[in-house]
mmCIF file of C-alpha atoms in Angstrom:
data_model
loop_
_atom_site.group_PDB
_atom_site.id
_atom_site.type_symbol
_atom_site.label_atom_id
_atom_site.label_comp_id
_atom_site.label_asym_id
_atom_site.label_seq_id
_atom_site.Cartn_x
_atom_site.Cartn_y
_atom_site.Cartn_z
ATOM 1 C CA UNK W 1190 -8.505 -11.915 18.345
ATOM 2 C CA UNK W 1191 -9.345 -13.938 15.346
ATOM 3 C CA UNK W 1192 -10.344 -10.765 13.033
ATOM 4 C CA UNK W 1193 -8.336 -8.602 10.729
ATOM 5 C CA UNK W 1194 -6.621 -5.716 12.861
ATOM 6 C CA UNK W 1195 -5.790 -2.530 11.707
ATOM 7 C CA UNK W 1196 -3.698 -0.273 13.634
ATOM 8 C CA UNK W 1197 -3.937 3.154 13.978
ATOM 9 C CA UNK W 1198 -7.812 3.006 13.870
ATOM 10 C CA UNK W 1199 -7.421 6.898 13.278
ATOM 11 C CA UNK W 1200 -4.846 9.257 12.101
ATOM 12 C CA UNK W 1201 -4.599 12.536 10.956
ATOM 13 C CA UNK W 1202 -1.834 14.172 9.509
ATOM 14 C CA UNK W 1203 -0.642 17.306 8.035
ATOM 15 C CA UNK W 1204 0.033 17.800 4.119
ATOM 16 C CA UNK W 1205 3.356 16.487 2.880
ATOM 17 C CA UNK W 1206 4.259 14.134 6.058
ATOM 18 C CA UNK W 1207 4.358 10.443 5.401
ATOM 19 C CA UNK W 1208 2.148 7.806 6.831
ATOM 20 C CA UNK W 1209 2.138 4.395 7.844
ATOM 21 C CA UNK W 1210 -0.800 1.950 8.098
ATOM 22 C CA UNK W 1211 -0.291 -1.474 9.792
ATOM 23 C CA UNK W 1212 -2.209 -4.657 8.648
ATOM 24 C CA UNK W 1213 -2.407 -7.805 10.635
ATOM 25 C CA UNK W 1214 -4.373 -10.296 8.356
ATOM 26 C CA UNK W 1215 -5.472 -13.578 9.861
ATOM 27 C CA UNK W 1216 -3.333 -16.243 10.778
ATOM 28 C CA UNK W 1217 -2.044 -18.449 7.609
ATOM 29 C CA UNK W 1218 -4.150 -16.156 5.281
ATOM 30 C CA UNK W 1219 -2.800 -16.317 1.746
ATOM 31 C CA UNK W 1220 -4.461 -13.540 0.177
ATOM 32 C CA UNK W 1221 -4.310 -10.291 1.862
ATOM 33 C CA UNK W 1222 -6.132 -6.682 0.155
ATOM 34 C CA UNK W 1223 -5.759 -3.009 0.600
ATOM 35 C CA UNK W 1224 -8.485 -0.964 -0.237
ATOM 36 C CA UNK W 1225 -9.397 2.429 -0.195
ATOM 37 C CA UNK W 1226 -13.228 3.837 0.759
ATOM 38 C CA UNK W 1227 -13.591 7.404 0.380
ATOM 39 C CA UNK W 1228 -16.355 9.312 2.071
ATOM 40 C CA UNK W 1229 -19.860 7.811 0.535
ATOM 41 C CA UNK W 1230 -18.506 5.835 -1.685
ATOM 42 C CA UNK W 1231 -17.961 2.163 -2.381
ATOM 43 C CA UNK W 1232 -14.065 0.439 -1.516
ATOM 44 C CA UNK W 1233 -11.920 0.609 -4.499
ATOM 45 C CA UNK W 1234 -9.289 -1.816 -5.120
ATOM 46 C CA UNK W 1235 -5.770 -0.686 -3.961
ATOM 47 C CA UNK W 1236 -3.748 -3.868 -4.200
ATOM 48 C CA UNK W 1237 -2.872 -7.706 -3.726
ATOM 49 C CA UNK W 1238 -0.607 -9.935 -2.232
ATOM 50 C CA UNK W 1239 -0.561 -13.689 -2.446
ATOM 51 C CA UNK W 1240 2.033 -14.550 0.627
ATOM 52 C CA UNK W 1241 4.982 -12.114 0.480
ATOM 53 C CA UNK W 1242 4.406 -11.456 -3.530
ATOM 54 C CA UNK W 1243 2.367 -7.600 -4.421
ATOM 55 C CA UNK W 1244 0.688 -9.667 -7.897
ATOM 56 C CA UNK W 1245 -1.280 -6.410 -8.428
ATOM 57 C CA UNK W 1246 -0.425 -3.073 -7.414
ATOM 58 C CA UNK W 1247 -2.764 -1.674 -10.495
ATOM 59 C CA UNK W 1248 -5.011 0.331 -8.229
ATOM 60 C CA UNK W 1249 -2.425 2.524 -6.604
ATOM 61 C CA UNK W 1250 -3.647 5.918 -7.957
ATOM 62 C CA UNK W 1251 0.326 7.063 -7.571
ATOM 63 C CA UNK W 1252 3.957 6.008 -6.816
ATOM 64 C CA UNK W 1253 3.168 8.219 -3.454
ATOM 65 C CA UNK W 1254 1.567 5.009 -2.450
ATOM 66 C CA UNK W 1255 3.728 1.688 -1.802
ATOM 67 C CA UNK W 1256 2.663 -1.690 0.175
ATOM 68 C CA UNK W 1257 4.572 -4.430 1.654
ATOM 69 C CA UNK W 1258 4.328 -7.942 3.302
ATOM 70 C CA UNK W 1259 8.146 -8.913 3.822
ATOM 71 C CA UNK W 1260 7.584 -11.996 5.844
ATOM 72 C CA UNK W 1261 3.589 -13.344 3.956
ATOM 73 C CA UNK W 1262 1.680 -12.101 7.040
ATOM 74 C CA UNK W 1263 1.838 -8.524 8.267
ATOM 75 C CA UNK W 1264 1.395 -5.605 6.086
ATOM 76 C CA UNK W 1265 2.131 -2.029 5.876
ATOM 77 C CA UNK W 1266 0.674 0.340 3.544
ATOM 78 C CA UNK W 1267 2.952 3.811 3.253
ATOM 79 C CA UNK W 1268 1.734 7.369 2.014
ATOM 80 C CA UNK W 1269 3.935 9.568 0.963
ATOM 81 C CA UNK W 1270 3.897 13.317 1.356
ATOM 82 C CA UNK W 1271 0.248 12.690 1.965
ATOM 83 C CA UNK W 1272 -1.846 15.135 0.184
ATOM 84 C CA UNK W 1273 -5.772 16.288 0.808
ATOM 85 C CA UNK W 1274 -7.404 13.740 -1.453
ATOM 86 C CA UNK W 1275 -5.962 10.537 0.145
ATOM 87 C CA UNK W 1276 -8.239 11.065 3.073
ATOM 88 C CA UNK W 1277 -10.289 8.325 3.333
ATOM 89 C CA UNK W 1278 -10.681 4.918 4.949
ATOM 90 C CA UNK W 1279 -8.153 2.581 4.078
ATOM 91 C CA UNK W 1280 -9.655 -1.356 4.438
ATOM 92 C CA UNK W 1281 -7.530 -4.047 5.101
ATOM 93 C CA UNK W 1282 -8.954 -7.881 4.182
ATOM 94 C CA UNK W 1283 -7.951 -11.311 4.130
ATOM 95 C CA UNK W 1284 -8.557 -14.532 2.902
ATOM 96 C CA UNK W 1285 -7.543 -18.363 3.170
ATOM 97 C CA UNK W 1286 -6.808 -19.199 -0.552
ATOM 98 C CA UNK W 1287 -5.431 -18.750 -3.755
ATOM 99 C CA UNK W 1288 -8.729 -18.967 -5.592
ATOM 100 C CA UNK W 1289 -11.231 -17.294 -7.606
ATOM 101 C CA UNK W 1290 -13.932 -16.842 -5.241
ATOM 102 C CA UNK W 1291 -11.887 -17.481 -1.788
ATOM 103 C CA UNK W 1292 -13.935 -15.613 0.780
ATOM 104 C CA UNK W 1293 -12.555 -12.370 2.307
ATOM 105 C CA UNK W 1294 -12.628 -11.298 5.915
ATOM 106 C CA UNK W 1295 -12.352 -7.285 6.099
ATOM 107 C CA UNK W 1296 -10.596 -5.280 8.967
ATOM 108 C CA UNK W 1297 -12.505 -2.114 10.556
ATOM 109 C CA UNK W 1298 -10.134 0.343 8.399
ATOM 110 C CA UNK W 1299 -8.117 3.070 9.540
ATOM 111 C CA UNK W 1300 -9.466 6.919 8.798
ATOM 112 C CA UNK W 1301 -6.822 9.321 7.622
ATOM 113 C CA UNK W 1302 -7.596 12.552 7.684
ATOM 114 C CA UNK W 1303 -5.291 14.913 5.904
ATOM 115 C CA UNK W 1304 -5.203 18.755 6.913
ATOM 116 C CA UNK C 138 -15.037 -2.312 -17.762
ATOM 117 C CA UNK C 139 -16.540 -3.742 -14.945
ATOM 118 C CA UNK C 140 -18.772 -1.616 -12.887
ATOM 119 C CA UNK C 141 -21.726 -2.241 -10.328
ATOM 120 C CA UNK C 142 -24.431 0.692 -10.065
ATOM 121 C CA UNK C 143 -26.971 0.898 -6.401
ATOM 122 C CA UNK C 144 -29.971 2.811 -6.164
ATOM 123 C CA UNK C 145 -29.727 5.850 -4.646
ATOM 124 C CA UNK C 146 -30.494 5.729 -0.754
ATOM 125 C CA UNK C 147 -30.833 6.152 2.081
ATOM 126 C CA UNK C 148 -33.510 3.989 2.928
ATOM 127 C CA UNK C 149 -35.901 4.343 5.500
ATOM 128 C CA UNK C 150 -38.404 1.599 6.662
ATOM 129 C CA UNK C 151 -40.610 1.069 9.929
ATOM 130 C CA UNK C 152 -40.098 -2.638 11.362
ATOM 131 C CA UNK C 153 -41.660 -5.494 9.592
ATOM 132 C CA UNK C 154 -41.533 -4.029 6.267
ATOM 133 C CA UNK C 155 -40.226 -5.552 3.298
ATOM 134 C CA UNK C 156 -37.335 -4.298 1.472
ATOM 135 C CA UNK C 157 -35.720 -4.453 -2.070
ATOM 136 C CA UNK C 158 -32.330 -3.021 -2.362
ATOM 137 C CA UNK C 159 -31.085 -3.263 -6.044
ATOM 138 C CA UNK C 160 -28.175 -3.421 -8.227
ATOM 139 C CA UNK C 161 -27.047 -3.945 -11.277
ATOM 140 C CA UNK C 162 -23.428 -4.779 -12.961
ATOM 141 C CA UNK C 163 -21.838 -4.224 -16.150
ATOM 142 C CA UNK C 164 -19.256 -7.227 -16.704
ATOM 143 C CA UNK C 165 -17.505 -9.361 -19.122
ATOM 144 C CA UNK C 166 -18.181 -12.337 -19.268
ATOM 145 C CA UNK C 167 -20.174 -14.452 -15.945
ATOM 146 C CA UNK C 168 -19.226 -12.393 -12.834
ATOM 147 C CA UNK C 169 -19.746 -13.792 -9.076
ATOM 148 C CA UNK C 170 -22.011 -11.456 -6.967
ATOM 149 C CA UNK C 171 -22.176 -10.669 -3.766
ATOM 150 C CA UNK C 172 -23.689 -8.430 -1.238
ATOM 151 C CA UNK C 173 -21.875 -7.412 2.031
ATOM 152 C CA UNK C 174 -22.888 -5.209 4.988
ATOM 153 C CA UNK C 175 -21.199 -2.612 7.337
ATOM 154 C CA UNK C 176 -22.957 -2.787 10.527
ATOM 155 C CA UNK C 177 -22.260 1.004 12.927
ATOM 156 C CA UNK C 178 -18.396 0.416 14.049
ATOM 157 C CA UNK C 179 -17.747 -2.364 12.193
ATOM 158 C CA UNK C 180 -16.079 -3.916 9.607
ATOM 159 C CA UNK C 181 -17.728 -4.855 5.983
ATOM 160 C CA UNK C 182 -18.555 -8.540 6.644
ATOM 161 C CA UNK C 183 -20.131 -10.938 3.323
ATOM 162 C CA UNK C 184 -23.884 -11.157 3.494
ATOM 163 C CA UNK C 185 -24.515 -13.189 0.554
ATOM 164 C CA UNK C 186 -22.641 -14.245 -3.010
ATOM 165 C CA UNK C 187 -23.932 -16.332 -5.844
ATOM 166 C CA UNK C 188 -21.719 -17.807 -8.477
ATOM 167 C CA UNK C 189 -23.656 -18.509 -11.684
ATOM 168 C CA UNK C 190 -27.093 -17.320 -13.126
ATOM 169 C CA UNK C 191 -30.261 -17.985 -11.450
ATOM 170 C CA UNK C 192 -27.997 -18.976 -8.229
ATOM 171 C CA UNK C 193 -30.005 -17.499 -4.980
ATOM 172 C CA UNK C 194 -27.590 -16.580 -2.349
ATOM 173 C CA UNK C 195 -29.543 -16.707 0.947
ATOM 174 C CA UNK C 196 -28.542 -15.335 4.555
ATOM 175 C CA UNK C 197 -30.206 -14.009 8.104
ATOM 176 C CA UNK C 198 -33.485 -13.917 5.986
ATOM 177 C CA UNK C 199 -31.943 -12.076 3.146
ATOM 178 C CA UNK C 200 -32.288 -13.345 -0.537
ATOM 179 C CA UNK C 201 -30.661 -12.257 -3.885
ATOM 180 C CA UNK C 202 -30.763 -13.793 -7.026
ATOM 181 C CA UNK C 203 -28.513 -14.071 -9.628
ATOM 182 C CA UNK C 204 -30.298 -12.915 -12.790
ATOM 183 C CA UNK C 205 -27.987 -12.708 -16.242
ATOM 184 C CA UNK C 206 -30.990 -11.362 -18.418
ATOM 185 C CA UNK C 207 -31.077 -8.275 -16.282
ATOM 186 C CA UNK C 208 -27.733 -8.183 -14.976
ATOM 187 C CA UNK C 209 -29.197 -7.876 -11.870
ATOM 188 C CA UNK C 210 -28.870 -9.188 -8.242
ATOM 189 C CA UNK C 211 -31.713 -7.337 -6.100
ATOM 190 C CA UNK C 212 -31.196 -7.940 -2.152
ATOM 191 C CA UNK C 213 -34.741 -8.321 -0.751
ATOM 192 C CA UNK C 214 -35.607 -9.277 3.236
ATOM 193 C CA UNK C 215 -39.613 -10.104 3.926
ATOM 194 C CA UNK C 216 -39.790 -8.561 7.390
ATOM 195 C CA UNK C 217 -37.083 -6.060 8.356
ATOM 196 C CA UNK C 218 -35.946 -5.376 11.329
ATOM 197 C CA UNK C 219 -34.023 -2.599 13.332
ATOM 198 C CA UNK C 220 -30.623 -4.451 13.785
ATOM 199 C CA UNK C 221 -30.599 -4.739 10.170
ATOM 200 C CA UNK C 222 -30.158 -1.148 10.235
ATOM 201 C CA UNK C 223 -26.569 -0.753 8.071
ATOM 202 C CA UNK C 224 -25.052 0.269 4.937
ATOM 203 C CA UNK C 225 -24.991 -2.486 2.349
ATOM 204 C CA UNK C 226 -22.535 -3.090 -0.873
ATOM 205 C CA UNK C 227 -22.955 -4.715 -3.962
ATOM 206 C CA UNK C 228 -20.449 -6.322 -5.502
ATOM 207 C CA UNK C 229 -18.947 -8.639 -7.950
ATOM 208 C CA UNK C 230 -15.337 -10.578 -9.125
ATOM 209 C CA UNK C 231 -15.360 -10.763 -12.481
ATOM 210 C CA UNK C 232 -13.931 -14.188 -13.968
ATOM 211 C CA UNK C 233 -10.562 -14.771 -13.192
ATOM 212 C CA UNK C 234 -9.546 -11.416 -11.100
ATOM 213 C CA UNK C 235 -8.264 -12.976 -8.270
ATOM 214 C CA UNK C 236 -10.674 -11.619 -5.643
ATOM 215 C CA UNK C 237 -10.460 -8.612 -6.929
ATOM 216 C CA UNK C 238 -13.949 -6.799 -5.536
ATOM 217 C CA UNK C 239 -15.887 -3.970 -7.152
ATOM 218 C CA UNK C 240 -18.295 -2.124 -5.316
ATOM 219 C CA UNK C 241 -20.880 -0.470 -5.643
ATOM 220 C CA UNK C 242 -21.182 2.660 -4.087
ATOM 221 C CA UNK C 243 -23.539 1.574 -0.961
ATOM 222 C CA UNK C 244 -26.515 2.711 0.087
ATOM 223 C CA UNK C 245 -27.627 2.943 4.059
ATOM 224 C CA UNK C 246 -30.917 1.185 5.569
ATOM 225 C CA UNK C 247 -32.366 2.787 8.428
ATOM 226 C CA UNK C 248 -35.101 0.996 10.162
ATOM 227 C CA UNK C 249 -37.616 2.467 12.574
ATOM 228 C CA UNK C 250 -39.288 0.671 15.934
#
């Protein structure tokens, strides 16, 4: 399809065990944004890449969390020895340019739920 | 820092009615604004945006202006209607952040037949 995909669309795993959450922006998309939307609340900024380059990583809220975009397209966002409060929805988006302003295409998410 | 506050919802309205959904933001400097929807199993999609003060952003009979004086950027619709039924963010970039969105915590419209 022509959207942002996010794959799994749901996962839940236990305390401690790593996850891994796949991002496939759209085709020759620049810009590409994690985000993370916990239950009633707004999407808060997780971090950018522009091509294969993480320029902002500031909203991480610890080095549990790590993203990647080896190749400028695909990205993967890994959790660490997941704990309760990273349950959420985890937003993918994309966008065609560099700048200020460039409009961004979002992905359904994918729901972790940590037990 | 920069910050965007909703009113508290949900919001309930019958069909035809008209509808003010506001926000407000905190910024430095001249933000860009923007108001996107979530739609029932799908993903948040742009609505609107306006760049500079007294801009009016305009979409699917939605209106919002920019207003600097107030820092304010109200989403209004004349005549509702039920497949506008959704949860809808505020949100703004400030200058030179890169896309960098904040949100608002959302607030959900339901609207009745």
């Amino acid at each position: 399809g022509a959207g942002v995909s996010q794959s799994p669309r749901y996962k839940v795993a236990k305390r401690g065990q790593d996850v891994a959450l796949r991002c496939d922006p759209i085709s020759g998309h620049v810009s590409l944004f994690w985000y993370q939307q916990a239950l009633g609340q707004g999407p808060e900024f997780l971090t950018y890449f522009q091509n294969e380059a993480q320029l902002d990583k500031s909203g991480l809220p610890s080095d549990r969390f790590f993203a990647e975009r080896p190749e400028g397209s695909v990205s993967t966002l890994k959790i660490q020895r997941t704990q309760q409060e990273d349950s959420a929805v985890y937003l993918c988006a994309s966008s065609p340019g560099r700048l200020y302003n460039s409009p961004l295409h979002f992905g359904n998410g994918t729901r972790l739920t940590v037990t | 820092g920069n910050s965007v506050t909703q009113m508290e919802g949900p919001v309930t309205l019958s069909e035809e009615a008209f509808l003010t959904i506001n926000c407000t933001y905190t910024a430095t400097g001249y933000p860009s604004l923007f108001w996107y929807v979530q739609y029932p199993g799908e993903g948040l999609q742009l609505l609107l945006k306006a760049t500079k003060a007294d801009d009016k952003g305009s979409n699917k009979g939605f209106e919002a202006t920019y207003r600097k004086e107030t820092t304010s950027f109200h989403l209004e619709k004349g005549s509702v209607q039920v497949s506008d039924s959704a949860v809808y963010f505020c949100a703004q970039i400030p200058p030179g952040a890169n896309s960098k969105l904040t949100f608002g915590k959302g607030i959900t419209l339901s609207v009745r037949p």
